[in-house]
């Protein structure tokens, strides 16, 4: 029976392969190919592809609540009898009052991912360390130097970058946005970003006063980080901590969580070749 590899996406089927490993007939009758006719199985392949597309469309059109239910890798789950590694996410916070929600977001992400947390000195004014799950280790600027004593020792911001599959900065203050956009690296968070492997995603959830958000500097800084491939989870309008009403509040933790969950799920799905058996 023919075995059809779909590669990493749905855009093209390529050539079919038989179980013996020979190229299956592509309809041209080219010499040297197997005589298994693709057309005879066309309808069954079409049905299988439609099922896959239906599943993908459902994921892509899901709202926040539905996206939060998207299946993710779990250490305890099995795929072909082998444990599947959870996604590894760095959750970072900078100095915004929205960092009071840091523990809630860390808990949500921990439900489906391994999480390591990073906080700037300003962010620590708003983060209750005691509220963080024991499974979430929090790193601060002092840890950068405490872990290094001599040449050859591990460098924390490099090790965290190597460990992670993705990074999310929530909240991202106007100050840290400006630093990142300008390439500054004067603390643990900005050093991780400067050393980042941009084949892996970075998500940012800005949080600042409305006038800061609408400032022309902010627009320029956002364009700079978008050029790096950052995914911007836009702020929302509401009554801000300063008493003003306007756009600039960090997106809700549930929205940030569902955005990451769906993105990582789709990324994982694209990375895995899919094989249709018994067509």
mmCIF file of C-alpha atoms in Angstrom:
data_model
loop_
_atom_site.group_PDB
_atom_site.id
_atom_site.type_symbol
_atom_site.label_atom_id
_atom_site.label_comp_id
_atom_site.label_asym_id
_atom_site.label_seq_id
_atom_site.Cartn_x
_atom_site.Cartn_y
_atom_site.Cartn_z
ATOM 1 C CA UNK A 1 0.000 0.000 0.000
ATOM 2 C CA UNK A 2 1.332 3.448 -0.855
ATOM 3 C CA UNK A 3 2.770 5.580 1.954
ATOM 4 C CA UNK A 4 2.418 9.310 1.379
ATOM 5 C CA UNK A 5 4.774 11.768 3.106
ATOM 6 C CA UNK A 6 3.397 15.287 3.419
ATOM 7 C CA UNK A 7 6.613 16.957 4.504
ATOM 8 C CA UNK A 8 6.227 19.964 6.779
ATOM 9 C CA UNK A 9 3.089 21.492 5.338
ATOM 10 C CA UNK A 10 0.073 21.099 3.122
ATOM 11 C CA UNK A 11 1.233 23.220 0.204
ATOM 12 C CA UNK A 12 2.602 20.435 -1.988
ATOM 13 C CA UNK A 13 2.520 16.683 -1.972
ATOM 14 C CA UNK A 14 5.829 16.123 -3.728
ATOM 15 C CA UNK A 15 6.249 12.577 -4.972
ATOM 16 C CA UNK A 16 4.570 9.589 -3.375
ATOM 17 C CA UNK A 17 6.709 6.765 -2.104
ATOM 18 C CA UNK A 18 5.829 3.102 -1.984
ATOM 19 C CA UNK A 19 6.577 0.957 1.076
ATOM 20 C CA UNK A 20 9.574 -0.465 -0.726
ATOM 21 C CA UNK A 21 11.083 3.028 -0.837
ATOM 22 C CA UNK A 22 10.772 3.391 -4.627
ATOM 23 C CA UNK A 23 9.275 6.506 -6.139
ATOM 24 C CA UNK A 24 5.630 5.871 -6.973
ATOM 25 C CA UNK A 25 4.244 6.642 -10.410
ATOM 26 C CA UNK A 26 3.561 10.363 -10.678
ATOM 27 C CA UNK A 27 1.169 9.954 -13.569
ATOM 28 C CA UNK A 28 3.780 10.481 -16.272
ATOM 29 C CA UNK A 29 4.804 6.844 -16.636
ATOM 30 C CA UNK A 30 8.435 7.904 -16.374
ATOM 31 C CA UNK A 31 10.908 5.091 -16.751
ATOM 32 C CA UNK A 32 12.418 3.701 -13.563
ATOM 33 C CA UNK A 33 9.503 4.538 -11.305
ATOM 34 C CA UNK A 34 7.083 2.214 -9.551
ATOM 35 C CA UNK A 35 3.811 1.502 -11.326
ATOM 36 C CA UNK A 36 1.627 2.248 -8.258
ATOM 37 C CA UNK A 37 -0.903 4.753 -9.728
ATOM 38 C CA UNK A 38 -1.486 7.775 -7.513
ATOM 39 C CA UNK A 39 -4.854 8.484 -9.142
ATOM 40 C CA UNK A 40 -6.377 5.237 -7.878
ATOM 41 C CA UNK A 41 -5.987 6.452 -4.320
ATOM 42 C CA UNK A 42 -6.736 10.099 -5.088
ATOM 43 C CA UNK A 43 -10.170 10.242 -3.465
ATOM 44 C CA UNK A 44 -8.991 8.612 -0.253
ATOM 45 C CA UNK A 45 -5.993 10.943 -0.058
ATOM 46 C CA UNK A 46 -8.308 13.901 -0.695
ATOM 47 C CA UNK A 47 -10.556 12.869 2.210
ATOM 48 C CA UNK A 48 -7.589 12.474 4.551
ATOM 49 C CA UNK A 49 -6.191 15.873 3.566
ATOM 50 C CA UNK A 50 -9.589 17.484 4.136
ATOM 51 C CA UNK A 51 -9.686 16.029 7.661
ATOM 52 C CA UNK A 52 -6.267 17.523 8.394
ATOM 53 C CA UNK A 53 -7.293 20.884 6.934
ATOM 54 C CA UNK A 54 -10.493 20.905 9.002
ATOM 55 C CA UNK A 55 -8.477 20.363 12.160
ATOM 56 C CA UNK A 56 -6.021 23.113 11.224
ATOM 57 C CA UNK A 57 -8.787 25.578 10.332
ATOM 58 C CA UNK A 58 -10.422 24.937 13.688
ATOM 59 C CA UNK A 59 -7.172 25.779 15.481
ATOM 60 C CA UNK A 60 -6.536 28.919 13.458
ATOM 61 C CA UNK A 61 -10.060 30.261 13.898
ATOM 62 C CA UNK A 62 -10.238 29.493 17.599
ATOM 63 C CA UNK A 63 -10.919 32.331 20.022
ATOM 64 C CA UNK A 64 -9.014 32.726 23.275
ATOM 65 C CA UNK A 65 -10.887 30.040 25.222
ATOM 66 C CA UNK A 66 -10.726 27.517 22.403
ATOM 67 C CA UNK A 67 -7.051 28.272 21.764
ATOM 68 C CA UNK A 68 -6.293 27.599 25.410
ATOM 69 C CA UNK A 69 -7.562 24.055 24.866
ATOM 70 C CA UNK A 70 -5.209 23.362 21.942
ATOM 71 C CA UNK A 71 -3.292 20.124 22.573
ATOM 72 C CA UNK A 72 0.310 20.695 23.599
ATOM 73 C CA UNK A 73 3.295 18.482 24.202
ATOM 74 C CA UNK A 74 3.536 17.010 27.673
ATOM 75 C CA UNK A 75 6.334 15.160 29.373
ATOM 76 C CA UNK A 76 3.861 12.465 30.352
ATOM 77 C CA UNK A 77 2.278 12.130 26.905
ATOM 78 C CA UNK A 78 3.508 9.508 24.505
ATOM 79 C CA UNK A 79 4.222 9.675 20.790
ATOM 80 C CA UNK A 80 5.362 6.419 19.280
ATOM 81 C CA UNK A 81 6.116 5.146 22.763
ATOM 82 C CA UNK A 82 8.539 8.008 23.517
ATOM 83 C CA UNK A 83 8.039 10.824 26.073
ATOM 84 C CA UNK A 84 7.417 14.208 24.434
ATOM 85 C CA UNK A 85 9.241 17.225 25.842
ATOM 86 C CA UNK A 86 7.152 20.194 26.949
ATOM 87 C CA UNK A 87 7.916 23.522 25.245
ATOM 88 C CA UNK A 88 10.466 25.587 27.169
ATOM 89 C CA UNK A 89 9.507 29.221 27.675
ATOM 90 C CA UNK A 90 11.314 32.165 29.246
ATOM 91 C CA UNK A 91 8.752 34.467 30.864
ATOM 92 C CA UNK A 92 10.297 37.882 31.472
ATOM 93 C CA UNK A 93 8.939 41.004 33.150
ATOM 94 C CA UNK A 94 10.077 44.616 33.103
ATOM 95 C CA UNK A 95 9.077 47.548 35.291
ATOM 96 C CA UNK A 96 5.372 48.068 34.766
ATOM 97 C CA UNK A 97 2.566 47.851 37.297
ATOM 98 C CA UNK A 98 1.113 45.103 35.083
ATOM 99 C CA UNK A 99 3.812 42.858 36.567
ATOM 100 C CA UNK A 100 1.395 42.262 39.448
ATOM 101 C CA UNK A 101 -0.165 39.676 37.072
ATOM 102 C CA UNK A 102 3.168 37.922 36.536
ATOM 103 C CA UNK A 103 2.361 35.053 38.902
ATOM 104 C CA UNK A 104 -0.996 34.391 37.225
ATOM 105 C CA UNK A 105 0.633 34.241 33.799
ATOM 106 C CA UNK A 106 3.437 32.009 35.079
ATOM 107 C CA UNK A 107 0.869 29.570 36.483
ATOM 108 C CA UNK A 108 -1.069 29.478 33.202
ATOM 109 C CA UNK A 109 2.025 28.808 31.121
ATOM 110 C CA UNK A 110 3.219 26.160 33.575
ATOM 111 C CA UNK A 111 0.123 24.087 32.828
ATOM 112 C CA UNK A 112 1.563 23.116 29.444
ATOM 113 C CA UNK A 113 5.179 24.337 29.305
ATOM 114 C CA UNK A 114 8.392 24.399 31.295
ATOM 115 C CA UNK A 115 8.834 27.973 32.483
ATOM 116 C CA UNK A 116 11.845 29.920 33.678
ATOM 117 C CA UNK A 117 11.198 33.469 34.822
ATOM 118 C CA UNK A 118 13.348 36.586 34.498
ATOM 119 C CA UNK A 119 12.639 39.947 36.134
ATOM 120 C CA UNK A 120 14.342 43.335 36.031
ATOM 121 C CA UNK A 121 14.996 45.249 39.247
ATOM 122 C CA UNK A 122 12.030 47.521 38.532
ATOM 123 C CA UNK A 123 9.738 44.564 37.903
ATOM 124 C CA UNK A 124 10.535 43.191 41.364
ATOM 125 C CA UNK A 125 8.629 46.133 42.882
ATOM 126 C CA UNK A 126 5.424 44.508 41.603
ATOM 127 C CA UNK A 127 6.132 40.760 41.665
ATOM 128 C CA UNK A 128 5.236 38.702 44.702
ATOM 129 C CA UNK A 129 7.927 36.018 44.636
ATOM 130 C CA UNK A 130 6.015 33.904 47.121
ATOM 131 C CA UNK A 131 3.117 33.621 44.678
ATOM 132 C CA UNK A 132 5.245 31.908 42.035
ATOM 133 C CA UNK A 133 4.899 28.164 41.649
ATOM 134 C CA UNK A 134 7.854 26.150 43.017
ATOM 135 C CA UNK A 135 8.275 24.766 39.494
ATOM 136 C CA UNK A 136 9.045 28.271 38.150
ATOM 137 C CA UNK A 137 12.573 29.425 38.979
ATOM 138 C CA UNK A 138 12.987 33.204 38.971
ATOM 139 C CA UNK A 139 16.283 34.688 37.768
ATOM 140 C CA UNK A 140 17.341 38.282 38.479
ATOM 141 C CA UNK A 141 20.330 40.433 37.544
ATOM 142 C CA UNK A 142 22.396 39.293 40.530
ATOM 143 C CA UNK A 143 22.175 35.686 39.339
ATOM 144 C CA UNK A 144 24.094 36.615 36.180
ATOM 145 C CA UNK A 145 27.253 37.189 38.206
ATOM 146 C CA UNK A 146 26.616 34.702 41.000
ATOM 147 C CA UNK A 147 26.763 31.864 38.456
ATOM 148 C CA UNK A 148 30.050 33.026 36.911
ATOM 149 C CA UNK A 149 33.453 32.991 38.598
ATOM 150 C CA UNK A 150 36.026 32.342 35.915
ATOM 151 C CA UNK A 151 36.491 31.935 32.187
ATOM 152 C CA UNK A 152 34.872 28.696 31.124
ATOM 153 C CA UNK A 153 31.956 28.952 33.562
ATOM 154 C CA UNK A 154 28.435 29.072 32.175
ATOM 155 C CA UNK A 155 27.081 32.520 31.287
ATOM 156 C CA UNK A 156 23.501 32.715 32.515
ATOM 157 C CA UNK A 157 21.935 34.731 29.693
ATOM 158 C CA UNK A 158 23.545 32.421 27.127
ATOM 159 C CA UNK A 159 22.440 29.282 28.946
ATOM 160 C CA UNK A 160 18.856 30.549 29.221
ATOM 161 C CA UNK A 161 18.809 31.380 25.509
ATOM 162 C CA UNK A 162 20.085 27.893 24.650
ATOM 163 C CA UNK A 163 17.522 26.265 26.940
ATOM 164 C CA UNK A 164 14.445 28.105 25.656
ATOM 165 C CA UNK A 165 12.163 27.368 22.711
ATOM 166 C CA UNK A 166 10.480 30.772 23.012
ATOM 167 C CA UNK A 167 10.494 33.945 25.076
ATOM 168 C CA UNK A 168 7.694 36.247 26.159
ATOM 169 C CA UNK A 169 8.199 39.637 27.798
ATOM 170 C CA UNK A 170 5.041 40.492 29.713
ATOM 171 C CA UNK A 171 4.802 43.210 30.694
ATOM 172 C CA UNK A 172 7.151 45.112 28.393
ATOM 173 C CA UNK A 173 7.619 48.670 29.657
ATOM 174 C CA UNK A 174 8.370 51.684 27.470
ATOM 175 C CA UNK A 175 11.879 51.774 28.939
ATOM 176 C CA UNK A 176 12.710 48.144 28.154
ATOM 177 C CA UNK A 177 11.123 48.428 24.701
ATOM 178 C CA UNK A 178 13.469 51.348 23.975
ATOM 179 C CA UNK A 179 16.459 49.361 25.222
ATOM 180 C CA UNK A 180 15.629 46.300 23.150
ATOM 181 C CA UNK A 181 14.923 48.368 20.023
ATOM 182 C CA UNK A 182 18.271 50.129 20.449
ATOM 183 C CA UNK A 183 20.215 46.938 21.077
ATOM 184 C CA UNK A 184 21.157 47.790 24.669
ATOM 185 C CA UNK A 185 22.006 44.919 26.992
ATOM 186 C CA UNK A 186 22.505 46.268 30.509
ATOM 187 C CA UNK A 187 20.606 43.652 32.512
ATOM 188 C CA UNK A 188 19.784 39.948 32.363
ATOM 189 C CA UNK A 189 16.583 40.402 30.346
ATOM 190 C CA UNK A 190 18.105 42.612 27.658
ATOM 191 C CA UNK A 191 21.224 40.422 27.444
ATOM 192 C CA UNK A 192 19.020 37.408 26.670
ATOM 193 C CA UNK A 193 17.244 39.358 23.929
ATOM 194 C CA UNK A 194 20.501 40.642 22.432
ATOM 195 C CA UNK A 195 21.933 37.095 22.369
ATOM 196 C CA UNK A 196 18.674 35.527 21.121
ATOM 197 C CA UNK A 197 18.476 32.992 18.303
ATOM 198 C CA UNK A 198 15.775 34.582 16.136
ATOM 199 C CA UNK A 199 14.819 31.299 14.542
ATOM 200 C CA UNK A 200 12.883 30.950 17.830
ATOM 201 C CA UNK A 201 9.905 33.222 18.561
ATOM 202 C CA UNK A 202 9.807 36.209 20.901
ATOM 203 C CA UNK A 203 6.452 37.561 22.083
ATOM 204 C CA UNK A 204 6.010 40.958 23.731
ATOM 205 C CA UNK A 205 3.034 42.332 25.646
ATOM 206 C CA UNK A 206 3.586 46.097 26.021
ATOM 207 C CA UNK A 207 2.147 47.926 29.024
ATOM 208 C CA UNK A 208 2.448 51.673 29.538
ATOM 209 C CA UNK A 209 0.535 54.931 29.880
ATOM 210 C CA UNK A 210 -1.591 55.895 26.881
ATOM 211 C CA UNK A 211 0.576 58.908 26.019
ATOM 212 C CA UNK A 212 3.674 56.705 26.151
ATOM 213 C CA UNK A 213 1.997 54.133 23.914
ATOM 214 C CA UNK A 214 0.982 56.777 21.373
ATOM 215 C CA UNK A 215 4.382 58.493 21.430
ATOM 216 C CA UNK A 216 6.251 58.560 18.112
ATOM 217 C CA UNK A 217 9.280 56.956 19.771
ATOM 218 C CA UNK A 218 7.133 53.950 20.663
ATOM 219 C CA UNK A 219 6.006 53.543 17.055
ATOM 220 C CA UNK A 220 9.625 53.585 15.895
ATOM 221 C CA UNK A 221 10.691 51.127 18.561
ATOM 222 C CA UNK A 222 7.865 48.747 17.671
ATOM 223 C CA UNK A 223 8.892 48.836 14.013
ATOM 224 C CA UNK A 224 12.447 47.946 15.034
ATOM 225 C CA UNK A 225 11.427 44.904 17.055
ATOM 226 C CA UNK A 226 8.972 43.802 14.365
ATOM 227 C CA UNK A 227 11.914 43.768 11.968
ATOM 228 C CA UNK A 228 13.527 41.251 14.323
ATOM 229 C CA UNK A 229 10.429 39.076 14.079
ATOM 230 C CA UNK A 230 8.869 39.851 17.459
ATOM 231 C CA UNK A 231 5.187 38.987 17.853
ATOM 232 C CA UNK A 232 3.361 41.926 19.443
ATOM 233 C CA UNK A 233 0.429 41.110 21.713
ATOM 234 C CA UNK A 234 -1.229 44.512 21.646
ATOM 235 C CA UNK A 235 -2.302 46.381 24.778
ATOM 236 C CA UNK A 236 -5.946 47.082 25.477
ATOM 237 C CA UNK A 237 -7.938 50.205 26.425
ATOM 238 C CA UNK A 238 -9.126 50.391 30.030
ATOM 239 C CA UNK A 239 -8.744 52.491 33.165
ATOM 240 C CA UNK A 240 -5.024 52.485 33.887
ATOM 241 C CA UNK A 241 -3.285 52.341 37.255
ATOM 242 C CA UNK A 242 -2.560 56.080 37.041
ATOM 243 C CA UNK A 243 -6.298 56.798 36.799
ATOM 244 C CA UNK A 244 -6.318 57.684 33.103
ATOM 245 C CA UNK A 245 -8.542 55.823 30.671
ATOM 246 C CA UNK A 246 -7.011 54.802 27.374
ATOM 247 C CA UNK A 247 -5.010 52.269 25.413
ATOM 248 C CA UNK A 248 -1.871 50.884 27.026
ATOM 249 C CA UNK A 249 -2.942 48.224 29.524
ATOM 250 C CA UNK A 250 -1.250 44.851 29.100
ATOM 251 C CA UNK A 251 -3.348 42.172 27.428
ATOM 252 C CA UNK A 252 -4.973 39.801 29.906
ATOM 253 C CA UNK A 253 -2.859 36.795 31.004
ATOM 254 C CA UNK A 254 -5.427 34.436 29.437
ATOM 255 C CA UNK A 255 -4.946 36.116 26.045
ATOM 256 C CA UNK A 256 -1.149 35.984 26.319
ATOM 257 C CA UNK A 257 -1.290 32.339 27.366
ATOM 258 C CA UNK A 258 -3.631 31.306 24.553
ATOM 259 C CA UNK A 259 -1.576 33.225 21.971
ATOM 260 C CA UNK A 260 1.591 31.402 22.981
ATOM 261 C CA UNK A 261 -0.135 28.051 23.291
ATOM 262 C CA UNK A 262 -1.654 28.183 19.818
ATOM 263 C CA UNK A 263 1.517 29.563 18.250
ATOM 264 C CA UNK A 264 3.714 26.869 19.796
ATOM 265 C CA UNK A 265 1.195 24.177 18.849
ATOM 266 C CA UNK A 266 1.144 25.329 15.217
ATOM 267 C CA UNK A 267 4.933 25.629 15.196
ATOM 268 C CA UNK A 268 5.249 22.082 16.506
ATOM 269 C CA UNK A 269 2.740 20.801 13.941
ATOM 270 C CA UNK A 270 4.645 22.406 11.058
ATOM 271 C CA UNK A 271 7.923 20.925 12.280
ATOM 272 C CA UNK A 272 6.635 17.349 12.257
ATOM 273 C CA UNK A 273 6.284 15.465 8.950
ATOM 274 C CA UNK A 274 2.887 13.773 8.715
ATOM 275 C CA UNK A 275 2.418 10.349 7.170
ATOM 276 C CA UNK A 276 -0.906 8.976 5.963
ATOM 277 C CA UNK A 277 -1.047 5.203 6.301
ATOM 278 C CA UNK A 278 -3.459 2.681 4.813
ATOM 279 C CA UNK A 279 -4.966 4.965 2.201
#
